[in-house]
Amino acid sequence: MHSETFHLPVDTPHDVLLSLIDRLNADDRFHGILVQLPLPAQIDEATAIERIAPAKDVDGLHPVSQGKMLQGEPTYLPCTPSGVQQVLLRSGYDPAGQHVVIVGRSNIVGKPLAALLMQRSIGGNATVTVCHTRTRNLSDITRQADILVAAMGVPGAITADMVRDGAVVIDVGINRVDDRLVGDVDFDAVAAKSEAITPVPGGIGPMTIAMLLSNTLDAARRYSSK
């Protein structure tokens, strides 16, 4: 794959970024475009994502991609949720019929992952509960999970007392603490009682990259079949 990275100054005006996206939309050398989030305060993230041509939305975050995913239509799936789904399937933990509790409701992970796992398709058919900052009695809910997904961006937020014995734990969080990368799960304590758990780093992060590459390959194939 050919790739180029466009590094813009932190004070780049909103219109300049949109102009760059327009230029890449029209450039046949590129089959996929990824806008690295988060963006500086002067740039509206939603507008920037919506500016990407849906055919090149390999990050799966454009409203068109999200809408098609929700309806179960073929589309580019958001990379981190898709990576979570593939980890479960390829590790022998099919979410079908399982109670999946997702802690976090971001547009990048929590919301699309919930939509993906409830689909009537391979890798779906789960019963999904989404928890967030306004959830009451969080521990009571997380202890009900067959599969627990931590995606709130708070280091060590999921402790051993919040996880039932034998649960499968997916840690999507990545936080820097004292020059170390840690997840949203108290790894050592939770690993002692869970059936399986993903590490940070080295767990969902590489899967996110893998799904981005998969979407890009799919985009190139769609372009060549026109």
PDB file of C-alpha atoms in Angstrom:
ATOM      1  CA  MET A   1       0.000   0.000   0.000  1.00  0.00           C
ATOM      2  CA  HIS A   2       1.107   3.524  -0.773  1.00  0.00           C
ATOM      3  CA  SER A   3       0.422   5.998   2.012  1.00  0.00           C
ATOM      4  CA  GLU A   4       1.124   9.640   2.710  1.00  0.00           C
ATOM      5  CA  THR A   5       0.828  11.532   5.998  1.00  0.00           C
ATOM      6  CA  PHE A   6      -0.109  15.194   5.927  1.00  0.00           C
ATOM      7  CA  HIS A   7       1.113  16.942   9.064  1.00  0.00           C
ATOM      8  CA  LEU A   8      -0.634  20.284   9.558  1.00  0.00           C
ATOM      9  CA  PRO A   9       0.226  22.943  12.157  1.00  0.00           C
ATOM     10  CA  VAL A  10      -1.864  22.907  15.336  1.00  0.00           C
ATOM     11  CA  ASP A  11      -3.281  26.328  14.404  1.00  0.00           C
ATOM     12  CA  THR A  12      -4.450  25.218  10.952  1.00  0.00           C
ATOM     13  CA  PRO A  13      -7.746  26.982  10.081  1.00  0.00           C
ATOM     14  CA  HIS A  14     -10.875  24.904   9.637  1.00  0.00           C
ATOM     15  CA  ASP A  15     -11.221  25.783   5.951  1.00  0.00           C
ATOM     16  CA  VAL A  16      -7.642  24.737   5.188  1.00  0.00           C
ATOM     17  CA  LEU A  17      -8.258  21.222   6.486  1.00  0.00           C
ATOM     18  CA  LEU A  18     -11.497  20.969   4.533  1.00  0.00           C
ATOM     19  CA  SER A  19      -9.689  22.061   1.368  1.00  0.00           C
ATOM     20  CA  LEU A  20      -7.081  19.347   1.884  1.00  0.00           C
ATOM     21  CA  ILE A  21      -9.812  16.730   2.321  1.00  0.00           C
ATOM     22  CA  ASP A  22     -11.503  17.976  -0.883  1.00  0.00           C
ATOM     23  CA  ARG A  23      -8.206  17.609  -2.760  1.00  0.00           C
ATOM     24  CA  LEU A  24      -7.689  14.061  -1.469  1.00  0.00           C
ATOM     25  CA  ASN A  25     -11.294  13.144  -2.317  1.00  0.00           C
ATOM     26  CA  ALA A  26     -10.542  14.048  -5.946  1.00  0.00           C
ATOM     27  CA  ASP A  27      -7.122  12.344  -6.060  1.00  0.00           C
ATOM     28  CA  ASP A  28      -7.390   8.881  -7.613  1.00  0.00           C
ATOM     29  CA  ARG A  29      -4.071   7.838  -6.053  1.00  0.00           C
ATOM     30  CA  PHE A  30      -5.803   7.540  -2.691  1.00  0.00           C
ATOM     31  CA  HIS A  31      -8.544   4.996  -2.031  1.00  0.00           C
ATOM     32  CA  GLY A  32      -8.873   5.848   1.660  1.00  0.00           C
ATOM     33  CA  ILE A  33      -8.683   8.946   3.851  1.00  0.00           C
ATOM     34  CA  LEU A  34      -8.225   8.991   7.606  1.00  0.00           C
ATOM     35  CA  VAL A  35      -8.509  12.178   9.662  1.00  0.00           C
ATOM     36  CA  GLN A  36      -6.560  11.632  12.876  1.00  0.00           C
ATOM     37  CA  LEU A  37      -8.651  12.539  15.932  1.00  0.00           C
ATOM     38  CA  PRO A  38      -8.841  14.472  18.170  1.00  0.00           C
ATOM     39  CA  LEU A  39      -8.549  17.748  16.257  1.00  0.00           C
ATOM     40  CA  PRO A  40      -7.624  21.203  17.583  1.00  0.00           C
ATOM     41  CA  ALA A  41     -10.431  23.254  19.100  1.00  0.00           C
ATOM     42  CA  GLN A  42     -10.827  25.543  16.074  1.00  0.00           C
ATOM     43  CA  ILE A  43     -11.773  22.605  13.836  1.00  0.00           C
ATOM     44  CA  ASP A  44     -15.178  20.926  14.061  1.00  0.00           C
ATOM     45  CA  GLU A  45     -14.553  17.176  14.037  1.00  0.00           C
ATOM     46  CA  ALA A  46     -18.014  16.258  12.738  1.00  0.00           C
ATOM     47  CA  THR A  47     -17.702  18.619   9.776  1.00  0.00           C
ATOM     48  CA  ALA A  48     -14.240  17.288   8.927  1.00  0.00           C
ATOM     49  CA  ILE A  49     -15.399  13.663   8.994  1.00  0.00           C
ATOM     50  CA  GLU A  50     -18.496  14.454   6.943  1.00  0.00           C
ATOM     51  CA  ARG A  51     -16.276  16.115   4.322  1.00  0.00           C
ATOM     52  CA  ILE A  52     -14.610  12.795   3.504  1.00  0.00           C
ATOM     53  CA  ALA A  53     -16.148  11.092   0.480  1.00  0.00           C
ATOM     54  CA  PRO A  54     -18.087   8.067   1.797  1.00  0.00           C
ATOM     55  CA  ALA A  55     -16.306   5.879  -0.768  1.00  0.00           C
ATOM     56  CA  LYS A  56     -12.980   6.776   0.897  1.00  0.00           C
ATOM     57  CA  ASP A  57     -14.169   6.638   4.528  1.00  0.00           C
ATOM     58  CA  VAL A  58     -11.912   3.764   5.558  1.00  0.00           C
ATOM     59  CA  ASP A  59     -12.203   4.770   9.222  1.00  0.00           C
ATOM     60  CA  GLY A  60     -15.936   3.995   9.051  1.00  0.00           C
ATOM     61  CA  LEU A  61     -16.965   7.167  10.897  1.00  0.00           C
ATOM     62  CA  HIS A  62     -18.875   9.044   8.174  1.00  0.00           C
ATOM     63  CA  PRO A  63     -22.631   9.303   8.872  1.00  0.00           C
ATOM     64  CA  VAL A  64     -23.302   7.347   5.673  1.00  0.00           C
ATOM     65  CA  SER A  65     -21.076   4.477   6.854  1.00  0.00           C
ATOM     66  CA  GLN A  66     -22.574   4.569  10.347  1.00  0.00           C
ATOM     67  CA  GLY A  67     -26.126   4.567   8.992  1.00  0.00           C
ATOM     68  CA  LYS A  68     -25.481   1.630   6.684  1.00  0.00           C
ATOM     69  CA  MET A  69     -23.864  -0.290   9.536  1.00  0.00           C
ATOM     70  CA  LEU A  70     -26.899   0.316  11.745  1.00  0.00           C
ATOM     71  CA  GLN A  71     -29.176  -1.017   9.013  1.00  0.00           C
ATOM     72  CA  GLY A  72     -26.957  -4.024   8.396  1.00  0.00           C
ATOM     73  CA  GLU A  73     -25.930  -2.959   4.893  1.00  0.00           C
ATOM     74  CA  PRO A  74     -22.432  -3.552   3.460  1.00  0.00           C
ATOM     75  CA  THR A  75     -20.127  -0.662   4.350  1.00  0.00           C
ATOM     76  CA  TYR A  76     -16.792   0.220   5.898  1.00  0.00           C
ATOM     77  CA  LEU A  77     -17.018  -0.763   9.549  1.00  0.00           C
ATOM     78  CA  PRO A  78     -15.440   1.513  12.190  1.00  0.00           C
ATOM     79  CA  CYS A  79     -11.997   0.099  12.854  1.00  0.00           C
ATOM     80  CA  THR A  80     -11.865  -0.290  16.637  1.00  0.00           C
ATOM     81  CA  PRO A  81     -15.354  -1.832  17.028  1.00  0.00           C
ATOM     82  CA  SER A  82     -14.648  -4.125  14.084  1.00  0.00           C
ATOM     83  CA  GLY A  83     -11.344  -5.092  15.690  1.00  0.00           C
ATOM     84  CA  VAL A  84     -13.123  -5.965  18.935  1.00  0.00           C
ATOM     85  CA  GLN A  85     -15.590  -8.129  17.036  1.00  0.00           C
ATOM     86  CA  GLN A  86     -12.806  -9.969  15.208  1.00  0.00           C
ATOM     87  CA  VAL A  87     -10.850 -10.576  18.418  1.00  0.00           C
ATOM     88  CA  LEU A  88     -13.921 -12.215  19.930  1.00  0.00           C
ATOM     89  CA  LEU A  89     -14.691 -14.353  16.889  1.00  0.00           C
ATOM     90  CA  ARG A  90     -11.113 -15.434  16.210  1.00  0.00           C
ATOM     91  CA  SER A  91     -10.494 -16.264  19.875  1.00  0.00           C
ATOM     92  CA  GLY A  92     -13.536 -18.528  20.084  1.00  0.00           C
ATOM     93  CA  TYR A  93     -15.832 -16.144  21.979  1.00  0.00           C
ATOM     94  CA  ASP A  94     -18.724 -15.652  19.587  1.00  0.00           C
ATOM     95  CA  PRO A  95     -20.896 -12.881  21.056  1.00  0.00           C
ATOM     96  CA  ALA A  96     -24.115 -14.526  19.817  1.00  0.00           C
ATOM     97  CA  GLY A  97     -26.482 -15.010  22.748  1.00  0.00           C
ATOM     98  CA  GLN A  98     -24.024 -13.441  25.185  1.00  0.00           C
ATOM     99  CA  HIS A  99     -24.658 -10.441  27.434  1.00  0.00           C
ATOM    100  CA  VAL A 100     -22.142  -7.820  26.340  1.00  0.00           C
ATOM    101  CA  VAL A 101     -21.725  -4.812  28.617  1.00  0.00           C
ATOM    102  CA  ILE A 102     -19.942  -1.830  27.041  1.00  0.00           C
ATOM    103  CA  VAL A 103     -18.706   0.866  29.420  1.00  0.00           C
ATOM    104  CA  GLY A 104     -18.424   4.020  27.324  1.00  0.00           C
ATOM    105  CA  ARG A 105     -20.659   5.625  24.705  1.00  0.00           C
ATOM    106  CA  SER A 106     -18.270   7.480  22.391  1.00  0.00           C
ATOM    107  CA  ASN A 107     -19.010   7.889  18.701  1.00  0.00           C
ATOM    108  CA  ILE A 108     -15.754   6.095  17.899  1.00  0.00           C
ATOM    109  CA  VAL A 109     -16.149   2.961  20.051  1.00  0.00           C
ATOM    110  CA  GLY A 110     -19.123   2.582  22.380  1.00  0.00           C
ATOM    111  CA  LYS A 111     -22.046   3.489  20.134  1.00  0.00           C
ATOM    112  CA  PRO A 112     -20.871   1.764  16.942  1.00  0.00           C
ATOM    113  CA  LEU A 113     -19.720  -1.340  18.835  1.00  0.00           C
ATOM    114  CA  ALA A 114     -23.175  -1.695  20.380  1.00  0.00           C
ATOM    115  CA  ALA A 115     -24.762  -1.411  16.928  1.00  0.00           C
ATOM    116  CA  LEU A 116     -22.331  -3.925  15.448  1.00  0.00           C
ATOM    117  CA  LEU A 117     -22.771  -6.587  18.117  1.00  0.00           C
ATOM    118  CA  MET A 118     -26.570  -6.466  17.989  1.00  0.00           C
ATOM    119  CA  GLN A 119     -26.752  -7.087  14.232  1.00  0.00           C
ATOM    120  CA  ARG A 120     -28.437 -10.247  12.991  1.00  0.00           C
ATOM    121  CA  SER A 121     -25.239 -11.531  11.401  1.00  0.00           C
ATOM    122  CA  ILE A 122     -21.998 -13.382  12.109  1.00  0.00           C
ATOM    123  CA  GLY A 123     -20.304 -11.675  15.028  1.00  0.00           C
ATOM    124  CA  GLY A 124     -23.580 -10.177  16.215  1.00  0.00           C
ATOM    125  CA  ASN A 125     -26.764 -11.409  17.893  1.00  0.00           C
ATOM    126  CA  ALA A 126     -25.564 -10.314  21.324  1.00  0.00           C
ATOM    127  CA  THR A 127     -27.667  -8.776  24.059  1.00  0.00           C
ATOM    128  CA  VAL A 128     -25.977  -5.408  24.551  1.00  0.00           C
ATOM    129  CA  THR A 129     -26.004  -3.027  27.516  1.00  0.00           C
ATOM    130  CA  VAL A 130     -24.252   0.349  27.224  1.00  0.00           C
ATOM    131  CA  CYS A 131     -23.126   2.092  30.411  1.00  0.00           C
ATOM    132  CA  HIS A 132     -21.871   5.665  30.735  1.00  0.00           C
ATOM    133  CA  THR A 133     -21.185   8.481  33.183  1.00  0.00           C
ATOM    134  CA  ARG A 134     -24.831   8.678  34.241  1.00  0.00           C
ATOM    135  CA  THR A 135     -25.245   4.944  34.820  1.00  0.00           C
ATOM    136  CA  ARG A 136     -26.294   4.082  38.363  1.00  0.00           C
ATOM    137  CA  ASN A 137     -24.897   1.078  40.215  1.00  0.00           C
ATOM    138  CA  LEU A 138     -22.320   0.453  37.487  1.00  0.00           C
ATOM    139  CA  SER A 139     -20.709  -2.502  39.251  1.00  0.00           C
ATOM    140  CA  ASP A 140     -24.038  -4.308  39.516  1.00  0.00           C
ATOM    141  CA  ILE A 141     -24.370  -4.131  35.738  1.00  0.00           C
ATOM    142  CA  THR A 142     -20.787  -4.984  34.797  1.00  0.00           C
ATOM    143  CA  ARG A 143     -20.901  -8.099  36.975  1.00  0.00           C
ATOM    144  CA  GLN A 144     -23.723  -9.404  34.773  1.00  0.00           C
ATOM    145  CA  ALA A 145     -21.532  -9.356  31.667  1.00  0.00           C
ATOM    146  CA  ASP A 146     -20.436 -12.476  29.839  1.00  0.00           C
ATOM    147  CA  ILE A 147     -18.276 -10.121  27.781  1.00  0.00           C
ATOM    148  CA  LEU A 148     -17.203  -6.801  29.296  1.00  0.00           C
ATOM    149  CA  VAL A 149     -15.801  -4.017  27.109  1.00  0.00           C
ATOM    150  CA  ALA A 150     -14.011  -1.110  28.795  1.00  0.00           C
ATOM    151  CA  ALA A 151     -13.927   1.980  26.581  1.00  0.00           C
ATOM    152  CA  MET A 152     -14.197   5.051  28.799  1.00  0.00           C
ATOM    153  CA  GLY A 153     -10.649   6.395  28.727  1.00  0.00           C
ATOM    154  CA  VAL A 154     -10.057   6.241  32.492  1.00  0.00           C
ATOM    155  CA  PRO A 155      -6.982   4.268  33.595  1.00  0.00           C
ATOM    156  CA  GLY A 156      -7.750   1.284  35.816  1.00  0.00           C
ATOM    157  CA  ALA A 157     -11.441   2.149  36.080  1.00  0.00           C
ATOM    158  CA  ILE A 158     -12.588  -1.477  35.842  1.00  0.00           C
ATOM    159  CA  THR A 159     -11.478  -3.277  38.992  1.00  0.00           C
ATOM    160  CA  ALA A 160     -11.715  -6.942  39.940  1.00  0.00           C
ATOM    161  CA  ASP A 161     -14.849  -6.498  42.051  1.00  0.00           C
ATOM    162  CA  MET A 162     -16.675  -5.239  38.928  1.00  0.00           C
ATOM    163  CA  VAL A 163     -16.069  -8.443  36.940  1.00  0.00           C
ATOM    164  CA  ARG A 164     -17.673 -11.835  37.457  1.00  0.00           C
ATOM    165  CA  ASP A 165     -15.558 -14.986  37.477  1.00  0.00           C
ATOM    166  CA  GLY A 166     -15.002 -16.382  33.997  1.00  0.00           C
ATOM    167  CA  ALA A 167     -15.938 -13.259  32.084  1.00  0.00           C
ATOM    168  CA  VAL A 168     -14.206 -12.222  28.855  1.00  0.00           C
ATOM    169  CA  VAL A 169     -12.761  -8.723  29.166  1.00  0.00           C
ATOM    170  CA  ILE A 170     -11.895  -6.433  26.258  1.00  0.00           C
ATOM    171  CA  ASP A 171      -9.845  -3.367  27.194  1.00  0.00           C
ATOM    172  CA  VAL A 172     -10.111  -0.655  24.533  1.00  0.00           C
ATOM    173  CA  GLY A 173      -8.668   2.121  26.684  1.00  0.00           C
ATOM    174  CA  ILE A 174      -5.165   3.465  26.176  1.00  0.00           C
ATOM    175  CA  ASN A 175      -3.844   5.946  28.704  1.00  0.00           C
ATOM    176  CA  ARG A 176      -0.384   7.255  29.527  1.00  0.00           C
ATOM    177  CA  VAL A 177       0.429   7.060  33.242  1.00  0.00           C
ATOM    178  CA  ASP A 178       3.963   7.758  34.488  1.00  0.00           C
ATOM    179  CA  ASP A 179       5.405   7.160  31.027  1.00  0.00           C
ATOM    180  CA  ARG A 180       3.586   3.823  30.753  1.00  0.00           C
ATOM    181  CA  LEU A 181       0.666   2.884  28.545  1.00  0.00           C
ATOM    182  CA  VAL A 182      -2.183   1.350  30.533  1.00  0.00           C
ATOM    183  CA  GLY A 183      -5.768   0.420  29.782  1.00  0.00           C
ATOM    184  CA  ASP A 184      -9.092   1.106  31.442  1.00  0.00           C
ATOM    185  CA  VAL A 185      -8.878  -2.238  33.285  1.00  0.00           C
ATOM    186  CA  ASP A 186      -6.825  -3.073  36.381  1.00  0.00           C
ATOM    187  CA  PHE A 187      -5.144  -5.782  34.327  1.00  0.00           C
ATOM    188  CA  ASP A 188      -3.413  -8.025  36.868  1.00  0.00           C
ATOM    189  CA  ALA A 189      -6.325  -8.195  39.291  1.00  0.00           C
ATOM    190  CA  VAL A 190      -8.953  -8.719  36.601  1.00  0.00           C
ATOM    191  CA  ALA A 191      -6.844 -11.240  34.660  1.00  0.00           C
ATOM    192  CA  ALA A 192      -6.781 -13.470  37.733  1.00  0.00           C
ATOM    193  CA  LYS A 193     -10.554 -14.019  37.567  1.00  0.00           C
ATOM    194  CA  SER A 194     -11.408 -13.620  33.877  1.00  0.00           C
ATOM    195  CA  GLU A 195     -11.386 -16.363  31.274  1.00  0.00           C
ATOM    196  CA  ALA A 196      -9.686 -14.100  28.748  1.00  0.00           C
ATOM    197  CA  ILE A 197      -8.521 -10.485  28.683  1.00  0.00           C
ATOM    198  CA  THR A 198      -6.828  -8.235  26.119  1.00  0.00           C
ATOM    199  CA  PRO A 199      -3.610  -6.452  27.125  1.00  0.00           C
ATOM    200  CA  VAL A 200      -2.686  -2.786  26.728  1.00  0.00           C
ATOM    201  CA  PRO A 201      -0.646  -2.188  24.694  1.00  0.00           C
ATOM    202  CA  GLY A 202      -0.727  -5.020  22.186  1.00  0.00           C
ATOM    203  CA  GLY A 203      -4.417  -5.918  22.249  1.00  0.00           C
ATOM    204  CA  ILE A 204      -7.115  -3.935  20.490  1.00  0.00           C
ATOM    205  CA  GLY A 205      -4.677  -1.300  19.205  1.00  0.00           C
ATOM    206  CA  PRO A 206      -3.043  -3.564  16.600  1.00  0.00           C
ATOM    207  CA  MET A 207      -6.483  -4.896  15.638  1.00  0.00           C
ATOM    208  CA  THR A 208      -7.662  -1.346  14.952  1.00  0.00           C
ATOM    209  CA  ILE A 209      -4.756  -0.896  12.526  1.00  0.00           C
ATOM    210  CA  ALA A 210      -5.470  -4.262  10.916  1.00  0.00           C
ATOM    211  CA  MET A 211      -9.105  -3.340  10.274  1.00  0.00           C
ATOM    212  CA  LEU A 212      -8.041   0.014   8.798  1.00  0.00           C
ATOM    213  CA  LEU A 213      -5.811  -1.854   6.355  1.00  0.00           C
ATOM    214  CA  SER A 214      -8.647  -4.255   5.573  1.00  0.00           C
ATOM    215  CA  ASN A 215     -11.034  -1.363   4.837  1.00  0.00           C
ATOM    216  CA  THR A 216      -8.414   0.298   2.630  1.00  0.00           C
ATOM    217  CA  LEU A 217      -7.911  -2.889   0.626  1.00  0.00           C
ATOM    218  CA  ASP A 218     -11.684  -3.168   0.256  1.00  0.00           C
ATOM    219  CA  ALA A 219     -11.842   0.449  -0.963  1.00  0.00           C
ATOM    220  CA  ALA A 220      -9.150  -0.212  -3.571  1.00  0.00           C
ATOM    221  CA  ARG A 221     -10.997  -3.288  -4.805  1.00  0.00           C
ATOM    222  CA  ARG A 222     -14.249  -1.352  -5.093  1.00  0.00           C
ATOM    223  CA  TYR A 223     -12.462   1.366  -7.068  1.00  0.00           C
ATOM    224  CA  SER A 224     -10.821  -1.099  -9.460  1.00  0.00           C
ATOM    225  CA  SER A 225     -14.170  -2.827 -10.128  1.00  0.00           C
ATOM    226  CA  LYS A 226     -15.844   0.369 -11.375  1.00  0.00           C
TER     227      LYS A 226
END
